[in-house]
Structure formats: structure tokens, C-alpha cells
CSV table of C-alpha atoms and ligand atoms in Angstrom, one decimal:
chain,number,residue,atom,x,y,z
P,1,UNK,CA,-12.4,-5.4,18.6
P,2,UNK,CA,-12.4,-2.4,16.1
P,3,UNK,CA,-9.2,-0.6,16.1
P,4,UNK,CA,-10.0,3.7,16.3
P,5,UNK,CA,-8.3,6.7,17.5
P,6,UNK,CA,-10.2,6.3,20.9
P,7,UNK,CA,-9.0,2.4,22.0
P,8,UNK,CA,-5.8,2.2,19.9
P,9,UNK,CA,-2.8,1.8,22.1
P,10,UNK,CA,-0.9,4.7,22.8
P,11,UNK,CA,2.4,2.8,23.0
P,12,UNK,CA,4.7,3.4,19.7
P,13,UNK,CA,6.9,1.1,18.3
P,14,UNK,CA,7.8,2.7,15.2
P,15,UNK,CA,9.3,6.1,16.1
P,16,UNK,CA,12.1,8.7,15.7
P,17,UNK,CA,12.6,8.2,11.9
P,18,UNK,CA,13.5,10.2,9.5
P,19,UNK,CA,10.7,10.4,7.0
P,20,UNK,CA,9.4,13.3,5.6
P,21,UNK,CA,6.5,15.6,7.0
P,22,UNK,CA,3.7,14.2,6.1
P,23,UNK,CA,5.0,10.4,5.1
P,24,UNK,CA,1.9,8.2,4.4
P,25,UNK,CA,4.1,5.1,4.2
P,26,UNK,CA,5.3,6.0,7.8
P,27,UNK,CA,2.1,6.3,9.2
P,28,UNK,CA,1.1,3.1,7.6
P,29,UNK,CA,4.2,1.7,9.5
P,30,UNK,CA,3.1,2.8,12.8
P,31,UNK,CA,-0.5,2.1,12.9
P,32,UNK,CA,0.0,-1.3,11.8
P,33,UNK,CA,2.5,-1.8,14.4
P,34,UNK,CA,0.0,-0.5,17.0
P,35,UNK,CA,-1.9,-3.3,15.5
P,36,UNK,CA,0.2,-6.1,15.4
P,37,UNK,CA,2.4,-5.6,18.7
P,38,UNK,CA,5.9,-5.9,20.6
P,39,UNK,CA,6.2,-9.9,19.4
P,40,UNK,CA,5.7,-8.9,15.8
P,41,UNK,CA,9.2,-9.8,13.5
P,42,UNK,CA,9.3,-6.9,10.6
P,43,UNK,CA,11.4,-7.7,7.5
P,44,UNK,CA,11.9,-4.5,5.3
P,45,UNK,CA,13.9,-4.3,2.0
P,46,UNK,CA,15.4,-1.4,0.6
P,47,UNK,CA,13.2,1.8,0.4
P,48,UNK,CA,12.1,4.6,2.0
P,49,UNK,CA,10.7,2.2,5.3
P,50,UNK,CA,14.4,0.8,6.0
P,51,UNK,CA,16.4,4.0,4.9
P,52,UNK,CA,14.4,6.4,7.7
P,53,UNK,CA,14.3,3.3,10.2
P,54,UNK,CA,17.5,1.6,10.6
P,55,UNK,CA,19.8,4.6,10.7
P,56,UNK,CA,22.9,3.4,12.9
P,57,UNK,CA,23.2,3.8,16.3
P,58,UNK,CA,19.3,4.6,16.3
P,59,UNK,CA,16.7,2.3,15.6
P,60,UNK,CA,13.0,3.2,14.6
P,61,UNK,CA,11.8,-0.3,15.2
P,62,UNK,CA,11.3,-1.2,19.1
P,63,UNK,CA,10.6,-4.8,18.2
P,64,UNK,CA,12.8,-7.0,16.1
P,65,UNK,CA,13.3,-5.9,12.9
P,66,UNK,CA,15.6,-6.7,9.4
P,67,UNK,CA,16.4,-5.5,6.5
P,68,UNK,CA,16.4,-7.7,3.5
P,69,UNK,CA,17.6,-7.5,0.4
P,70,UNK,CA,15.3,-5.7,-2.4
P,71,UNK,CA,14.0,-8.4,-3.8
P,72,UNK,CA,13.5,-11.1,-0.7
P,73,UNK,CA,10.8,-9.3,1.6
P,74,UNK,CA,8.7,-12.5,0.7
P,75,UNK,CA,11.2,-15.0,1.0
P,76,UNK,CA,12.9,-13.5,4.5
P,77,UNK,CA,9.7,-13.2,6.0
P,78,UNK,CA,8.9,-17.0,5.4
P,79,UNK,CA,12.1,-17.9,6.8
P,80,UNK,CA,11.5,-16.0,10.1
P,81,UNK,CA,7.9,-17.5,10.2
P,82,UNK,CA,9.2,-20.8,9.8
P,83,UNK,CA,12.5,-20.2,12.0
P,84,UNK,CA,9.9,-19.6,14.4
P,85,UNK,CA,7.5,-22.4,14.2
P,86,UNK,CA,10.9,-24.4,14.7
P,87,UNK,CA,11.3,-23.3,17.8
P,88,UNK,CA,7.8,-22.8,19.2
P,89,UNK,CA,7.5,-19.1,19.7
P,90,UNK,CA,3.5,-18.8,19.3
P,91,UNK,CA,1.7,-15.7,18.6
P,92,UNK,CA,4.7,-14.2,17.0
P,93,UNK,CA,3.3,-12.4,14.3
P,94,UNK,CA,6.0,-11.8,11.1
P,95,UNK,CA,5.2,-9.0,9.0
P,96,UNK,CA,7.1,-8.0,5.5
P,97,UNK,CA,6.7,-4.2,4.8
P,98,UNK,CA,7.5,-3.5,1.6
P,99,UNK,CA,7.4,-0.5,-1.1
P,100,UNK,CA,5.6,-0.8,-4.6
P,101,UNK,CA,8.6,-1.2,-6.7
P,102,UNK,CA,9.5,-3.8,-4.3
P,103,UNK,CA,6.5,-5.9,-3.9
P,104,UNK,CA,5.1,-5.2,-7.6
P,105,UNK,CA,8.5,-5.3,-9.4
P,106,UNK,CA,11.5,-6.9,-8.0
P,107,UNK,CA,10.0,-8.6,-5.0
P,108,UNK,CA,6.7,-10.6,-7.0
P,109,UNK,CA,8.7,-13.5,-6.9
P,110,UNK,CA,9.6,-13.9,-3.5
P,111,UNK,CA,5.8,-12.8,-2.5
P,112,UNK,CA,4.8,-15.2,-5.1
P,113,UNK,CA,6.4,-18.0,-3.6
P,114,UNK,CA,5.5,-17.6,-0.6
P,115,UNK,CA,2.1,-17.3,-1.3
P,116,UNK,CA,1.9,-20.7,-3.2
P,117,UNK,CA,3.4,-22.2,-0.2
P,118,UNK,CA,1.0,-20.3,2.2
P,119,UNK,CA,3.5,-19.1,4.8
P,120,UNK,CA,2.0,-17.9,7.6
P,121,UNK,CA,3.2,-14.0,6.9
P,122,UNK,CA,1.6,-10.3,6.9
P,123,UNK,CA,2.8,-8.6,3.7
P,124,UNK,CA,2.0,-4.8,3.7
P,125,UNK,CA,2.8,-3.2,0.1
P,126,UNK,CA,3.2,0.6,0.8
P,127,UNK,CA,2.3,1.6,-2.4
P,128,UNK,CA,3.7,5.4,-3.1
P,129,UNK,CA,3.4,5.0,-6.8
P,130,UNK,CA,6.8,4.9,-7.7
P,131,UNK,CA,10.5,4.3,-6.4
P,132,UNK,CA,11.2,7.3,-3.9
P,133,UNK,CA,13.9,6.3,-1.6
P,134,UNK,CA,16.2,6.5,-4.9
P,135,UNK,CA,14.7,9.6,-5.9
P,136,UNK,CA,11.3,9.1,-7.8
P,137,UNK,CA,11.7,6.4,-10.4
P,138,UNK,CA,8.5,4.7,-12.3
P,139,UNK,CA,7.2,1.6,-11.1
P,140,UNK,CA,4.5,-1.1,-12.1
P,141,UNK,CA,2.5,0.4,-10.0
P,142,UNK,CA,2.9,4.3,-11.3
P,143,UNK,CA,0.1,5.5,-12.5
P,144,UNK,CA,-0.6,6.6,-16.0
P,145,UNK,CA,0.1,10.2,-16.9
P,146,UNK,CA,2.7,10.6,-13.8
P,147,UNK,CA,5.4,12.5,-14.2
P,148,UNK,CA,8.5,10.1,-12.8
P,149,UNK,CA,12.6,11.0,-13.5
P,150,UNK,CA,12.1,7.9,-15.6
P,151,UNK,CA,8.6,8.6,-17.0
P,152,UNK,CA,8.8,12.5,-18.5
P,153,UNK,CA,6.3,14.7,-19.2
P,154,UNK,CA,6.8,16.8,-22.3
P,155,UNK,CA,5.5,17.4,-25.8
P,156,UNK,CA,5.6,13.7,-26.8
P,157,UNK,CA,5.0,11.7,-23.6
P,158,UNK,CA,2.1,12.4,-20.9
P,159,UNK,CA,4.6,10.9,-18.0
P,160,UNK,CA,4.0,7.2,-17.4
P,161,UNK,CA,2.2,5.8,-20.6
P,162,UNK,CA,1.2,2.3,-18.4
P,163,UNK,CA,-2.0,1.8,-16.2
P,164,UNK,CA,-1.2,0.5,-12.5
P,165,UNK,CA,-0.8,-3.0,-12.5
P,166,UNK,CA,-3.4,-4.6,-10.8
P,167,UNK,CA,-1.2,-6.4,-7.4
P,168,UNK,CA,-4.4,-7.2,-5.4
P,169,UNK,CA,-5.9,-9.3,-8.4
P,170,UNK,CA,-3.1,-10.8,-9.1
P,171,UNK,CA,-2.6,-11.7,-5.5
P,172,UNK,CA,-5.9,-13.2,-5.0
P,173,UNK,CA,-5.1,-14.9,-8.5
P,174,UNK,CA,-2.8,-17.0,-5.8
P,175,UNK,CA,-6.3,-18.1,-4.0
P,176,UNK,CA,-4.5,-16.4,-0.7
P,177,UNK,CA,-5.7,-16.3,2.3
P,178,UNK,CA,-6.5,-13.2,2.8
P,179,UNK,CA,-6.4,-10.1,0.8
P,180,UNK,CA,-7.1,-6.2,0.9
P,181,UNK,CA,-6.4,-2.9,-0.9
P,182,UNK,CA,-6.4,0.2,1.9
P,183,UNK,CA,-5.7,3.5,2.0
P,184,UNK,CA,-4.3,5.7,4.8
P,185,UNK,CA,-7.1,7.8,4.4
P,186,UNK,CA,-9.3,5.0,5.9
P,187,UNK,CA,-7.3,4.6,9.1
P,188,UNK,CA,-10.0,3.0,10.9
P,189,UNK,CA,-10.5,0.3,8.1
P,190,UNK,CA,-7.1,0.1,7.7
P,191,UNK,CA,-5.9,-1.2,11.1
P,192,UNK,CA,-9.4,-3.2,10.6
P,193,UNK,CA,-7.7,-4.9,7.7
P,194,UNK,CA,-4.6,-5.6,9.9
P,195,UNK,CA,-5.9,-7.4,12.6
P,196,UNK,CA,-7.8,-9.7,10.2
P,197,UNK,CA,-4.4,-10.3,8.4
P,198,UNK,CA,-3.0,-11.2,12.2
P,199,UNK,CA,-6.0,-13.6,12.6
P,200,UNK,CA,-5.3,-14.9,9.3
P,201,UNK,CA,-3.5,-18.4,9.4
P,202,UNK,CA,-1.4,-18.3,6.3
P,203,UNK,CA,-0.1,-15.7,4.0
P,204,UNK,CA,-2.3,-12.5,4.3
P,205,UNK,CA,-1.1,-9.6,2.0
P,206,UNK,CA,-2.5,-5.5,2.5
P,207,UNK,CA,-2.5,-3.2,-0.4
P,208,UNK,CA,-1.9,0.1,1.4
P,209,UNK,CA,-2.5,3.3,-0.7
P,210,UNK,CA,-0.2,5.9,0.9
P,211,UNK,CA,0.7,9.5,-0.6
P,212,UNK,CA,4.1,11.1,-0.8
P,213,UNK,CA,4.4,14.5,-0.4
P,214,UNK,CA,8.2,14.6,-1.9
P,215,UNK,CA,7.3,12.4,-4.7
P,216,UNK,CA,4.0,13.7,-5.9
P,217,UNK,CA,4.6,17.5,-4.9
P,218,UNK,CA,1.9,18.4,-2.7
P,219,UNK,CA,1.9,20.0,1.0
P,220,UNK,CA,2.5,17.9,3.8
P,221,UNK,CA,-0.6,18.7,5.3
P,222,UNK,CA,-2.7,17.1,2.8
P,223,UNK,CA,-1.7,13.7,2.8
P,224,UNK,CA,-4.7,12.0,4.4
P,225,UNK,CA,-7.2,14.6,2.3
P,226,UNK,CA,-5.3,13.0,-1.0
P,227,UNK,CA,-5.5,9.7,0.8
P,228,UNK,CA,-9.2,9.7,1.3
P,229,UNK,CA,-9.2,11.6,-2.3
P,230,UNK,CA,-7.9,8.7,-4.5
P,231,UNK,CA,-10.6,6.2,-2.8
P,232,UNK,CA,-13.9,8.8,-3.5
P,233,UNK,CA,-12.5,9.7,-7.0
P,234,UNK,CA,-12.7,5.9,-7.9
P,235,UNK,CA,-9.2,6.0,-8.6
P,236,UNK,CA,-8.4,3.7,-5.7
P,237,UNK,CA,-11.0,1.9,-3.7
P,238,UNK,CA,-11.4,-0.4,-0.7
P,239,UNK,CA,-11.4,-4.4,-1.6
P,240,UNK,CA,-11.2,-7.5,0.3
P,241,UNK,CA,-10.4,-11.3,-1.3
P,242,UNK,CA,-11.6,-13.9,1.8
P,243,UNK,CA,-12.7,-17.4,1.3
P,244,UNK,CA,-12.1,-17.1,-2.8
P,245,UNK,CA,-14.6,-14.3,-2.8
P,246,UNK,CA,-14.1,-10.7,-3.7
P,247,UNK,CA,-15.9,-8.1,-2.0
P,248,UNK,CA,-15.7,-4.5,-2.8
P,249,UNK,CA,-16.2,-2.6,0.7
P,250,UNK,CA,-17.1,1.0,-0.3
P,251,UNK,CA,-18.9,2.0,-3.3
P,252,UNK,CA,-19.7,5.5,-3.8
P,253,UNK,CA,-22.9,6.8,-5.2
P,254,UNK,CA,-21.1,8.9,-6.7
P,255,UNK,CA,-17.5,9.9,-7.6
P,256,UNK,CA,-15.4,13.2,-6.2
P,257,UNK,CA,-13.2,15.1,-8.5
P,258,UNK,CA,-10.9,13.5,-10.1
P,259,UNK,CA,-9.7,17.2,-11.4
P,260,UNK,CA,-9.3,18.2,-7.6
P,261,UNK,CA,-7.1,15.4,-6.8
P,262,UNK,CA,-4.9,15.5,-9.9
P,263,UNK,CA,-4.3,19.5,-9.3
P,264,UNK,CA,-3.2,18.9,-6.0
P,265,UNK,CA,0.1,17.1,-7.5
P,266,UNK,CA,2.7,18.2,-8.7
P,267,UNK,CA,3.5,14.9,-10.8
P,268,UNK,CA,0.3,15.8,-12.7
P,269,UNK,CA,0.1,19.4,-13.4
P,270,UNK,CA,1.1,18.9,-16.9
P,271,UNK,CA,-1.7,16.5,-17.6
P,272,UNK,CA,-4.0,17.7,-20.7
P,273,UNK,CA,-7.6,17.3,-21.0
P,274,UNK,CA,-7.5,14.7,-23.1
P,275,UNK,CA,-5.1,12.9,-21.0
P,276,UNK,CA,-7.5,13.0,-17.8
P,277,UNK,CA,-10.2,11.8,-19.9
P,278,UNK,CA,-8.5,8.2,-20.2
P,279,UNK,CA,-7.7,8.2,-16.9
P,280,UNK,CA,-11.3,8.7,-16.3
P,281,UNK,CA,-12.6,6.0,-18.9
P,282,UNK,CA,-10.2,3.2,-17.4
P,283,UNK,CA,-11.9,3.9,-14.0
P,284,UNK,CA,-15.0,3.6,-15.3
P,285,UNK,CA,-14.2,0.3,-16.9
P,286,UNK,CA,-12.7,-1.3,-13.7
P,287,UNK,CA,-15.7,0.1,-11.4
P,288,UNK,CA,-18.2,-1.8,-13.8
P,289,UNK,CA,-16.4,-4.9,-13.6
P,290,UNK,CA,-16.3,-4.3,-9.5
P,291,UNK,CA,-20.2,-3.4,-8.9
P,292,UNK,CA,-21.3,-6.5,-11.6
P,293,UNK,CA,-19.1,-9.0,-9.6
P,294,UNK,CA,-17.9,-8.2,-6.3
P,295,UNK,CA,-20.9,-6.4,-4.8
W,1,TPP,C1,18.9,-5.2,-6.0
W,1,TPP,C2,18.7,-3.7,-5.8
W,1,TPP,N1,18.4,-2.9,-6.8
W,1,TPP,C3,18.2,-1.6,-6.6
W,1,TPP,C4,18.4,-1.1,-5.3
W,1,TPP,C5,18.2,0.4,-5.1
W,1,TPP,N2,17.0,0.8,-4.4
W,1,TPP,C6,17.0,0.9,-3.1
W,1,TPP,S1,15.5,1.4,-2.5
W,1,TPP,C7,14.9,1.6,-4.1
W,1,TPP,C8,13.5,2.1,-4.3
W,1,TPP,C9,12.4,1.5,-3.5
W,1,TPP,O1,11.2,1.8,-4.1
W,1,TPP,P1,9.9,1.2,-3.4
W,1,TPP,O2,10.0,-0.2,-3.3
W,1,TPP,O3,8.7,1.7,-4.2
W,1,TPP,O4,9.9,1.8,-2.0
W,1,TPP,P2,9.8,3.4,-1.5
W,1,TPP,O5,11.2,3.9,-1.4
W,1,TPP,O6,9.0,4.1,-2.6
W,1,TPP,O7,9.1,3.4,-0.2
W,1,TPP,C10,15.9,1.1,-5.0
W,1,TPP,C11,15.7,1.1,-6.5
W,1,TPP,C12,18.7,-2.0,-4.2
W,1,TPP,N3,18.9,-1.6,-3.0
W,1,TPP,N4,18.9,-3.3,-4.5
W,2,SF4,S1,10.2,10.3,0.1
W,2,SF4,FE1,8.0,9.9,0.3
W,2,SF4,S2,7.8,7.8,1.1
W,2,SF4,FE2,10.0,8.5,1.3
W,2,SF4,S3,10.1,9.2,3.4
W,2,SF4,FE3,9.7,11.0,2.2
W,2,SF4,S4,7.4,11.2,2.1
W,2,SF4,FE4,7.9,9.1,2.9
W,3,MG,MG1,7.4,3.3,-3.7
């Protein structure tokens, strides 16, 4: 069944937290839920997920959920799986939902292993482009020309000098099960993307593209504009790895502004011309090697 605003359930079981207006990572939280159900086991490490969730005596989660430590999203989230196999709770789903700088960063390993040993785990990356929940720090997966606390902007340095490392590639690198980059602009394909991860026997891992308004510096109200932004500038796009193929699901004809999104951000407004124009030509480069091989 295709998941959509229409048929989705309207139970919740990922509310009263404390994220910002407009959270993308949240909403990416709650519509997988809605997705994967009451039986699913959540393991979160430190970041913004955990710190508006688990805030004693109230509890976000209505299923069972942990928090691990920053770098063990992967390895916790085997242990449940397997703790439950042990015991023979079936359809059970366990899902890891981790940050950027804890899936691309600290957490590879864990996720790396657990990969190799094809658990039978969900792992969602909410990718905000850098460490928030400690208050906007560059990670592997910032962005070049963002301006970070740790990456500057000024007369010498355009913000983060390093290209996105590439997590889904190197994921499917693993020949996983199953694969996919998201965004929350694409709800629909989204919790698509979910419930083949939950059909998925083995490790499954979802790439979730998911704006910030309190990290990037733009209104609340234009999260899922941004969102859908990123995927029809080309700077982010919708991919799925499946039976050691790659297949690129949407390819535009042609691209939207990449000005228009950039402008929107506070992280970028410092960006110079020449700066945009190498974001530009490293987009071009990756959507070649996309449209010759994964089409
Ligand atoms: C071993 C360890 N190092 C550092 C921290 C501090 N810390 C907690 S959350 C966090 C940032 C998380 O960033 P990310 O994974 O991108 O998630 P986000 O908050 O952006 O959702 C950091 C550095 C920690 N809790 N444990
Ligand atoms: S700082 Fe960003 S990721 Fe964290 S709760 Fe606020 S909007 Fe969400
Ligand atoms: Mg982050």
C-alpha cells in the first residue's frame, strides 16, 4: 500500500517534544513511526531526536524507545534485533534514528558493522547538515560553503571548505540490502521508502534530507519548500540501491534555482559568486555520473 496524507494513520507515536517550529528531523521521526508502528524498538544516540524526546518524566516515544551512546546507534540496534530473535517476538521492527554527525562521523563504525553482518535493522540518518543539538558544529556531511561555529565564513574561508560525503554510496559500497536517499519534501516517497525498509529482511538504511530552521537560519514556515528545494536544484536527489543496483528515482529536466535556495539561508548569505559557481560544477559532475549509470 502507498502511504499518503489521505490513508496514513492518524494515530501518533512520536509527540509532545520539544523541537523547534518547523523541525524537519521531527517530522521525519513521526511519519516513519506512522510507518513502522506500536511494535517498532527505536534506538537514538545523542542529538537533537533524543534531547526533545526523552525529557524526564515525559516521553515523546509511545513505543519502546532508547537512547544509546553517540557512537552505538548501529551496534544497539543490532543487539535489540537480535535480543529479539532470541526470544521470538516476530514482526518487531527495530529502527536506529540517528543525526548526520552521528551516522556519517562517529557512528560509521557501528553502522558499518552492522551492515557487514546484515542485521536485520532500519537505520534512518536525519541528515541536518551539521551537529545542532550542541549548537551548529560542521559535520562530514556539511555542505561546502556553510557557515558552521566550526566552519567560518570570512575573508579567508567560504565556511565549510569540504563537499558532503557521499553516506548513501558508501552504504551501498557495503552491498546492503536496501538503500535510499529522501527528503522530507517528498513525504509521500518518503514513508514509501520506509515501508520497503520494514519489508526489507536485513539491514536497510534511509538517507533522510531534513532542513533546520535554527541551524540554517530560515523561517519555520519554509522547511518543506527548502526540503523539496534541495531535491529540484540537483543539490540533493532521490536514489535507491536494491538488488546491487542503483536507481536514481527523479531526474529533472531541468534544475530550479540553486540561488533561490541558497538565499533563503542564513548559513549561506555570505556565499560569493564564485563560491556558488563550484557548488554548481560539483552538481553537475555527480548528476552526469547519475543519468550515465543509474538511469
Ligand atoms: C561521545 C560523545 N561525543 C560528543 C557528544 C556531544 N553531542 C551530543 S549530541 C551532538 C550533536 C549531534 O549531531 P547530529 O548527530 O548531527 O544530530 P543533530 O543534533 O543534528 O540532530 C554532540 C556532538 C556526546 N553526547 N557523546
Ligand atoms: S535545532 Fe534543528 S534539528 Fe534540532 S530540534 Fe531545532 S530545528 Fe530540529
Ligand atoms: Mg545533524
Amino acid at each position: 500500500m502507498k502511504h499518503n496524507a489521505k490513508n496514513i494513520t492518524n494515530e501518533e507515536f512520536f509527540y509532545g517534544h520539544k523541537a523547534c517550529g518547523g523541525c524537519g528531523e521531527s517530522l521525519a521521526v513521526r511519519l516513519a513511526m506512522k510507518v513502522l508502528g506500536e511494535r517498532t524498538f527505536a534506538a537514538l544516540p545523542a542529538g537533537c531526536m533524543s534531547a526533545v524526546s526523552f525529557i524526564y518524566p515525559n516521553m515523546a516515544f509511545t513505543n519502546n524507545a532508547i537512547i544509546t551512546p553517540f557512537a552505538s546507534t548501529g551496534a544497539v540496534a543490532a543487539g535489540i534485533s537480535a535480543g529479539l530473535k532470541a526470544l521470538g517476538i516476530e514482526d518487531a521492527p527495530t529502527v536506529g534514528f540517528a543525526g548526520d554527525g552521528g551516522t556519517a562521523d562517529i557512528g560509521l563504525q557501528a553502522l558499518s558493522g552492522a551492515i557487514d553482518r546484515n542485521d536485520d535493522i532500519i537505520y534512518i540518518c536525519n541528515d541536518n547538515e551539521a551537529y545542532m543539538n550542541t549548537g551548529i558544529q560542521k559535520s562530514g556531511l556539511t555542505p561546502y560553503g556553510t557557515k558552521t561555529t566550526t566552519s567560518p565564513a570570512g575573508k579567508n574561508l567560504p565556511g565549510s571548505i569540504t563537499m558532503k560525503k557521499n553516506m548513501f554510496e558508501i552504504v551501498a559500497a557495503h552491498d546492503i540490502a536496501y538503500a535510499a536517499t529522501a527528503s522530507v519534501g517528498y513525504l509521500e516517497d518518503f514513508m514509501a521508502k520506509v515501508q520497503k525498509a520494514k519489508d526489507t529482511k536485513g539491514t536497510s538504511y534511509i538517507h533522510v534530507f531534513a532542513p533546520c530552521p535554527t541551524g540554517w537560519g530560515h523561517e519555520s514556515n519554509v522547511t518543506i519548500d527548502l526540503a523539496k528545494q534541495a531535491v529540484d536544484s540537483g543539490l540533493w536527489y532521490l536514489a535507491e540501491y536494491e538488488n546491487g543496483e542503483f536507481k536514481l528515482n527523479r531526474n529533472p529536466k531541468e534544475f530550479a534555482s540553486v540561488e533561490d535556495y541558497l538565499k533563503a539561508q542564513s548559513r549561506f548569505k555570505h556565499l560569493k559568486d564564485e563560491d556558488i559557481e563550484i557548488i554548481k560544477a560539483h552538481r553537475d559532475k555527480k548528476w552526469q555520473k547519475m543519468r550515465k549509470y543509474w538511469l
